[in-house]
Tab-separated table of C-alpha atoms in Angstrom:
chain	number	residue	atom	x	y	z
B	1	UNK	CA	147.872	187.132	118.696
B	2	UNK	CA	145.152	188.656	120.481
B	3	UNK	CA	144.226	191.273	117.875
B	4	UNK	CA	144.312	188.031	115.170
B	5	UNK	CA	141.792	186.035	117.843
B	6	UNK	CA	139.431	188.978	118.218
B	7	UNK	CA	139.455	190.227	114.585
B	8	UNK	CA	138.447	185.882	114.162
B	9	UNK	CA	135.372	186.693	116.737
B	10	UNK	CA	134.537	189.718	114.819
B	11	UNK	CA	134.564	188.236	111.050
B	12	UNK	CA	132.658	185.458	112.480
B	13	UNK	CA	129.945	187.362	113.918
B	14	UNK	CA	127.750	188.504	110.616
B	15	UNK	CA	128.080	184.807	109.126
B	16	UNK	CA	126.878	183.469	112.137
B	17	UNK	CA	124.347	186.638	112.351
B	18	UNK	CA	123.687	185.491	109.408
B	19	UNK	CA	123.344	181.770	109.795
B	20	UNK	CA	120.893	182.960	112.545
B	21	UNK	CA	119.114	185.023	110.261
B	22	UNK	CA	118.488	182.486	107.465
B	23	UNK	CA	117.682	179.526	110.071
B	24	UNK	CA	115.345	181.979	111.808
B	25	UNK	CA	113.535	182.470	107.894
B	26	UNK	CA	113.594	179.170	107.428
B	27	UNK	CA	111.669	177.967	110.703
B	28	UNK	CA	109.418	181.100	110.532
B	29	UNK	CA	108.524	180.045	107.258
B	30	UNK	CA	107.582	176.097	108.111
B	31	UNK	CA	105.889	177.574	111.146
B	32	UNK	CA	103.557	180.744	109.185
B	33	UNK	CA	99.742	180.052	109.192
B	34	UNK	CA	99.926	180.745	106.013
B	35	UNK	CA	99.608	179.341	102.293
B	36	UNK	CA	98.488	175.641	101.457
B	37	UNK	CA	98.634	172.846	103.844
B	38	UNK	CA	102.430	170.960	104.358
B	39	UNK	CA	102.224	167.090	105.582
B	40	UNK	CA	103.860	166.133	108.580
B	41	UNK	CA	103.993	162.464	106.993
B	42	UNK	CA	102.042	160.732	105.090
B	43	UNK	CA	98.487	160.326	105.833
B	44	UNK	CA	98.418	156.324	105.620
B	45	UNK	CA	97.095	153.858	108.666
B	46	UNK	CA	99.804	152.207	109.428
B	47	UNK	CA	100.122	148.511	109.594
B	48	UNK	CA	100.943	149.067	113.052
B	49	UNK	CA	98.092	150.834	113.971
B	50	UNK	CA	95.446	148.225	112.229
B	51	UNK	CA	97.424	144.810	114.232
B	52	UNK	CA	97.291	146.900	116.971
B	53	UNK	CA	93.497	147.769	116.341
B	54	UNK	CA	92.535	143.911	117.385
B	55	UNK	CA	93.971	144.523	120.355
B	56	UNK	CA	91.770	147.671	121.955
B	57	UNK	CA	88.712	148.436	123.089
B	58	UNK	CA	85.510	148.988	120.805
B	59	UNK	CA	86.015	152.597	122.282
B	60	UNK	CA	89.410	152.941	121.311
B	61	UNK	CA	88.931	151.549	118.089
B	62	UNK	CA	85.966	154.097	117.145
B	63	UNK	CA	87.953	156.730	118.701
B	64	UNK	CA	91.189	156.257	117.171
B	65	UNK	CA	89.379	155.107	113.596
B	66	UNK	CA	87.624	158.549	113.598
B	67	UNK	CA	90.014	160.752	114.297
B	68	UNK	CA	92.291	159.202	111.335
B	69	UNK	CA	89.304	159.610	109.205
B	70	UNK	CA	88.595	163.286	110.160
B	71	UNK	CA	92.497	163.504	109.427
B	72	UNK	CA	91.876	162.028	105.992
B	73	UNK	CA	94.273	159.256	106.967
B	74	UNK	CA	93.428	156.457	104.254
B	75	UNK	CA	92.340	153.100	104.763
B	76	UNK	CA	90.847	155.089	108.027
B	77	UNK	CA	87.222	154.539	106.483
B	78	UNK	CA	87.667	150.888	105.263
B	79	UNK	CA	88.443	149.968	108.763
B	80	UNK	CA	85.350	151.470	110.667
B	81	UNK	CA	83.128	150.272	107.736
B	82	UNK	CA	84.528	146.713	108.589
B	83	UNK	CA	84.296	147.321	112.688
B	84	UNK	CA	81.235	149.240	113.111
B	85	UNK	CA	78.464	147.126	113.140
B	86	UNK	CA	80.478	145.000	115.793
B	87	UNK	CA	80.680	148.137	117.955
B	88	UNK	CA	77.075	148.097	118.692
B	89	UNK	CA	76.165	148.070	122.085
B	90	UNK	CA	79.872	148.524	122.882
B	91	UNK	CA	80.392	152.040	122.967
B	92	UNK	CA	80.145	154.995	125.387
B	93	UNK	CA	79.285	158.516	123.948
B	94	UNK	CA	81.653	159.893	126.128
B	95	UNK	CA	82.462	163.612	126.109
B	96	UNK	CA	85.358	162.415	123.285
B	97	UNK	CA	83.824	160.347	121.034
B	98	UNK	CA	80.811	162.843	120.996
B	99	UNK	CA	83.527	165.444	120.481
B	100	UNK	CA	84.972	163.733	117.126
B	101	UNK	CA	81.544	162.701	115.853
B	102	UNK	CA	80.611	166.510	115.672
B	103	UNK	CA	83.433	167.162	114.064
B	104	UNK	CA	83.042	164.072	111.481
B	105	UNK	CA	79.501	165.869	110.838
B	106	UNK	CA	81.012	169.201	110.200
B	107	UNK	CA	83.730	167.744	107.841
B	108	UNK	CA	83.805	169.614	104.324
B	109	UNK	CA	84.242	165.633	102.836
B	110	UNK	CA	81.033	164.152	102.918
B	111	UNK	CA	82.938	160.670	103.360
B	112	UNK	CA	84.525	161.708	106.889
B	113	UNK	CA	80.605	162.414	107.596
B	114	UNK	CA	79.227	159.453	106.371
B	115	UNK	CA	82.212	157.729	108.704
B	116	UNK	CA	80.753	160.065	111.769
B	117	UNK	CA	76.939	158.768	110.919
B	118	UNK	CA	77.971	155.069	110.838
B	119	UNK	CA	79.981	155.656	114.643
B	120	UNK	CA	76.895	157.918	116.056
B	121	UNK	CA	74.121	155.203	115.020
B	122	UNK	CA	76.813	152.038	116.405
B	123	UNK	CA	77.186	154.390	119.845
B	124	UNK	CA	73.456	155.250	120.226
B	125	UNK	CA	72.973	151.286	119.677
B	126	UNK	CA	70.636	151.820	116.313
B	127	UNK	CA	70.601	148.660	114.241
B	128	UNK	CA	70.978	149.447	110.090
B	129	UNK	CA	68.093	147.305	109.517
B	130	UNK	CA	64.092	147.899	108.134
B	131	UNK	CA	62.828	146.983	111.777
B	132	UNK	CA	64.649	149.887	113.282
B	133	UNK	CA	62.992	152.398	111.123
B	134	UNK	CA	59.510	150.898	111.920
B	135	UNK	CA	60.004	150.824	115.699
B	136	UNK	CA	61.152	154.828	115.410
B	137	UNK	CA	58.152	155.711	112.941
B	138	UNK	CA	55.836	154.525	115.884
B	139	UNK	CA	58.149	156.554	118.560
B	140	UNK	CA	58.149	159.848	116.378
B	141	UNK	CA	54.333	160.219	116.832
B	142	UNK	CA	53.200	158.604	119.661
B	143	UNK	CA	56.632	159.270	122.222
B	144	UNK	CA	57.320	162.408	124.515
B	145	UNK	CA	58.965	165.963	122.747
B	146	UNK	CA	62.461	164.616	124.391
B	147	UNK	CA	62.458	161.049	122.568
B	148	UNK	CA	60.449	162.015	119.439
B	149	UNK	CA	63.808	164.735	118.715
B	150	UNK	CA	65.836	162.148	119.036
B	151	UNK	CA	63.683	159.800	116.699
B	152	UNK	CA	63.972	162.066	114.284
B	153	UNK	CA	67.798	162.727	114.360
B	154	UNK	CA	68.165	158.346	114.032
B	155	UNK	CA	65.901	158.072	111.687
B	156	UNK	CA	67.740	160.624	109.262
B	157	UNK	CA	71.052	158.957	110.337
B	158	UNK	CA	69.535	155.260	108.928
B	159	UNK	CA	68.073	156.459	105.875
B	160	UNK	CA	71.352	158.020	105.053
B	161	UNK	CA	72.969	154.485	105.184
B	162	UNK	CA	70.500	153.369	102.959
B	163	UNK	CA	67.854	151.780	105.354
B	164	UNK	CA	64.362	152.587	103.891
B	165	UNK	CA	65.455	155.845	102.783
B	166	UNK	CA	61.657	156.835	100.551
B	167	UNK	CA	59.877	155.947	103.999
B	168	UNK	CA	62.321	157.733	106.327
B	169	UNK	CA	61.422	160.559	104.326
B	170	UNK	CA	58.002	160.516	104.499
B	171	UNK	CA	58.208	160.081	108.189
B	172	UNK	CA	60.397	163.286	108.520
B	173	UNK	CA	57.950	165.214	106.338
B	174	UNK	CA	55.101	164.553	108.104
B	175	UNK	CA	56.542	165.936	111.290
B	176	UNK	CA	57.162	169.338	109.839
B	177	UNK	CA	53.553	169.809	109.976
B	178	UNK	CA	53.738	169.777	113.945
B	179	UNK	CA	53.000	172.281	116.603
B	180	UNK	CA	55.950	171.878	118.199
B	181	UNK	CA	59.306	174.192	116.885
B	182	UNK	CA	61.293	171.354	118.604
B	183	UNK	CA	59.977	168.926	116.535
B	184	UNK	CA	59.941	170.639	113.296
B	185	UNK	CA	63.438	171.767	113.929
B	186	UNK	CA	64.511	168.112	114.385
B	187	UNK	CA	62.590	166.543	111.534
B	188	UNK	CA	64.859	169.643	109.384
B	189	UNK	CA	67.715	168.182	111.000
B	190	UNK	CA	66.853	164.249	109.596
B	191	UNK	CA	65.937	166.015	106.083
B	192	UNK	CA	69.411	167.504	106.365
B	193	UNK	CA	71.321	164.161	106.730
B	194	UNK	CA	68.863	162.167	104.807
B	195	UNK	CA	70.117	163.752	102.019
B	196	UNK	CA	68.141	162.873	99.006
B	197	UNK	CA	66.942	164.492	96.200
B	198	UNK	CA	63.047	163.990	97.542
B	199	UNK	CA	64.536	166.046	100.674
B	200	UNK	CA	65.385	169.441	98.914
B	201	UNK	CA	61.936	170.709	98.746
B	202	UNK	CA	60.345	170.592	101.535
B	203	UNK	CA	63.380	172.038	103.050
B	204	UNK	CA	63.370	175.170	100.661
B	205	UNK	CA	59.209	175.123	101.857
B	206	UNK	CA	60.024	174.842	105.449
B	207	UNK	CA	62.866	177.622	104.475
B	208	UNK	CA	59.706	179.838	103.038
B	209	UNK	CA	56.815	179.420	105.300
B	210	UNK	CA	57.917	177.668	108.434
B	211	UNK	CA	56.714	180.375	111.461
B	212	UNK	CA	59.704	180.015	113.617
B	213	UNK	CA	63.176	181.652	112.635
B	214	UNK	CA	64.931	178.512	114.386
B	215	UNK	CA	63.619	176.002	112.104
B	216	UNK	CA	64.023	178.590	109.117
B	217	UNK	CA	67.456	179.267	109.985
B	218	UNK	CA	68.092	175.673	110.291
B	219	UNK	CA	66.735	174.546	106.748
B	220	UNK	CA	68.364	177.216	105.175
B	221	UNK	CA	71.929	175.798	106.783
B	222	UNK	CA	70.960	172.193	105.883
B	223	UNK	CA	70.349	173.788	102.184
B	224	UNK	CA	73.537	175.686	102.362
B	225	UNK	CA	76.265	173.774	104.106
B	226	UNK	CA	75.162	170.928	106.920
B	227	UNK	CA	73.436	167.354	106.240
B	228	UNK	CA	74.615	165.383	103.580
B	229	UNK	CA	73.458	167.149	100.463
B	230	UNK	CA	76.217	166.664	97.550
B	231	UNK	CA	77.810	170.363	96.305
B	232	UNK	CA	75.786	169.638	92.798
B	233	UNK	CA	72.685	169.323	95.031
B	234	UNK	CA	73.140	172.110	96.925
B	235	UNK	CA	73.836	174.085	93.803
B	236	UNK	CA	70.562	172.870	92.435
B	237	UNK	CA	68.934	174.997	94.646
B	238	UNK	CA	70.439	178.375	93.900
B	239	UNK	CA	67.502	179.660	91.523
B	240	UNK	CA	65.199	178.945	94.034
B	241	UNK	CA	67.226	181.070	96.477
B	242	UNK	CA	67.502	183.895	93.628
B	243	UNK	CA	63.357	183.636	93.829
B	244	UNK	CA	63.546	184.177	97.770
B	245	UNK	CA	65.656	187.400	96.918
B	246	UNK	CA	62.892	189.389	95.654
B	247	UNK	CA	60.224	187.558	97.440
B	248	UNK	CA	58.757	190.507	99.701
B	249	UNK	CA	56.983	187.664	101.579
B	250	UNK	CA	59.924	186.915	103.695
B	251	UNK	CA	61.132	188.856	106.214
B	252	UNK	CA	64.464	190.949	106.692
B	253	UNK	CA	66.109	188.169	108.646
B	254	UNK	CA	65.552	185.540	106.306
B	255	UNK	CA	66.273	187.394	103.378
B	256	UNK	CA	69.680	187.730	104.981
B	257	UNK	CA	70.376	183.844	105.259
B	258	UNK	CA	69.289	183.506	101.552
B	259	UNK	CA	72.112	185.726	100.709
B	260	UNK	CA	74.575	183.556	103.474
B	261	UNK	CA	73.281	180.604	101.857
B	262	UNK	CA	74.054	181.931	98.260
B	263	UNK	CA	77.589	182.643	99.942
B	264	UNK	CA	78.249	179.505	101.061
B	265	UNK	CA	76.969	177.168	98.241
B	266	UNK	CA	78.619	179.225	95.236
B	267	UNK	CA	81.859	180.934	97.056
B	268	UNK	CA	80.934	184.192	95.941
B	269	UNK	CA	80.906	187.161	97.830
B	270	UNK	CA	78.423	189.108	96.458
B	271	UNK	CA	76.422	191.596	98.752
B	272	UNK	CA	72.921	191.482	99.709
B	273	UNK	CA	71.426	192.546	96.345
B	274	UNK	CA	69.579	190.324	94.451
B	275	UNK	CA	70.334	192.545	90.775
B	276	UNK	CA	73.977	191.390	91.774
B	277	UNK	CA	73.387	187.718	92.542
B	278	UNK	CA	70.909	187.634	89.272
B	279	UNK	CA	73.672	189.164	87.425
B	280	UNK	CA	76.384	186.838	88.315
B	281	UNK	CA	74.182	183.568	87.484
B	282	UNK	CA	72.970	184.975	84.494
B	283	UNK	CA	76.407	185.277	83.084
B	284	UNK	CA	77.175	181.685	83.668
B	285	UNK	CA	78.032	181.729	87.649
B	286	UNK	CA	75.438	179.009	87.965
B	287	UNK	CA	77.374	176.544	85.429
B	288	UNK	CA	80.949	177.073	87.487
């Protein structure tokens, strides 16, 4: 009887060594960092969520309305498109809403950071209207280094939502002509998330010419990858960046962002040699 009960214990060992083994695969499998992204559940507001919505806080609503948006949850954006103008002058920029708005901006969907504009212009209190643009344009010249940055950061922001986007540009251009890196880094900043055609060129300019590395540095990122430029915009602007290549004008360090900037707007990872990028294009890399 004994031998019977331990020669059980010891057939049952490898199947559940076994068992083990295949549960173990299974979990290690759902829990690898690996291969394409696996949904938790679907990525829907919930009814739930939007009665509930009525019930919170302007801050919780912007929070929580964010975050599903940065999550891609749908219906996210319909709801902070019909809230946010009634958040104005009811939000905090606490350390958490600031937190998701910068991550809105940094989004690879352009929606998520149109979503993150619309909640940073309701929590700085910026009304989406024509007067707003002309108070700022009188602020941008005539205010101290510390507001006029901040001018010029709003006034990208509004033209973006379609608030007198022709003279938001010409504001922003004019103030890459000043003295101040600060302020020429800034206006590059409002180009960036202005993002309209009439904004790609002076950026590539300021890329070329503008003495500081900072501001260079930052056009060629708002060219490349930050702002609200569309992927067929951005594209656009890789011959331009094939010219800065071989231009011996430019200087080690920016000839390396051109090549980061190539990187990023076509996916390629090409070295630093222009014959190489040239090659690629030639042969139809600039029509993929």
């Amino acid at each position: 009887m004994l031998f019977a009960v331990a020669a059980g214990i010891l057939l049952a060992v490898p199947f559940a060594t076994g068992s083990a083994r295949a549960a173990w695969v299974e979990i290690a499998q759902f829990l690898s960092l690996h291969g394409k992204p696996v949904p938790a559940s679907p990525a829907v507001l919930s009814q739930h969520e939007i009665e509930r919505l009525d019930h919170q806080s302007a801050q919780k609503q912007a929070e929580l309305l964010l975050e599903r948006a940065i999550n891609h949850y749908e219906g996210a954006n319909d709801q902070i498109a019909t809230r946010v103008d009634g958040w104005r002058g009811r939000l905090k920029l606490s350390s958490q809403l600031h937190s998701l708005i910068t991550t809105a901006l940094n989004s690879d969907d352009l929606r998520v950071r149109a979503a993150g504009i619309e909640v940073d212009l309701a929590a700085m209190g910026v009304a989406k209207i024509p007067e707003s643009v002309e108070r700022l344009s009188q602020q941008a010249v005539t205010g101290p280094q510390s507001e006029r940055v901040w001018v010029l950061w709003q006034l990208g922001l509004l033209g973006n939502r379609g608030v007198e986007p022709e003279r938001v540009n010409q504001i922003l251009v004019s103030q890459l002509q000043d003295s101040d890196p600060e302020v020429r880094h800034w206006a590059v900043e409002g180009l960036a998330y202005l993002g309209t055609n009439e904004t790609i060129a002076p950026l590539l300019q300021v890329f070329h010419d503008d003495p500081s590395p900072m501001v260079r540095e930052r056009a060629a990122c708002s060219l490349a990858q930050s702002g609200m430029l569309s992927q067929e915009q951005r594209r656009g602007v890789v011959p331009q960046l094939l010219n800065y290549a071989d231009d011996a004008a430019l200087d080690a360090q920016t000839h390396t962002w051109v090549y980061q900037a190539l990187r990023d707007i076509t996916g390629q990872n090409l070295p630093n040699d222009s014959a190489a990028w040239k090659s690629w294009y030639s042969s139809g890399g600039g029509g993929n």
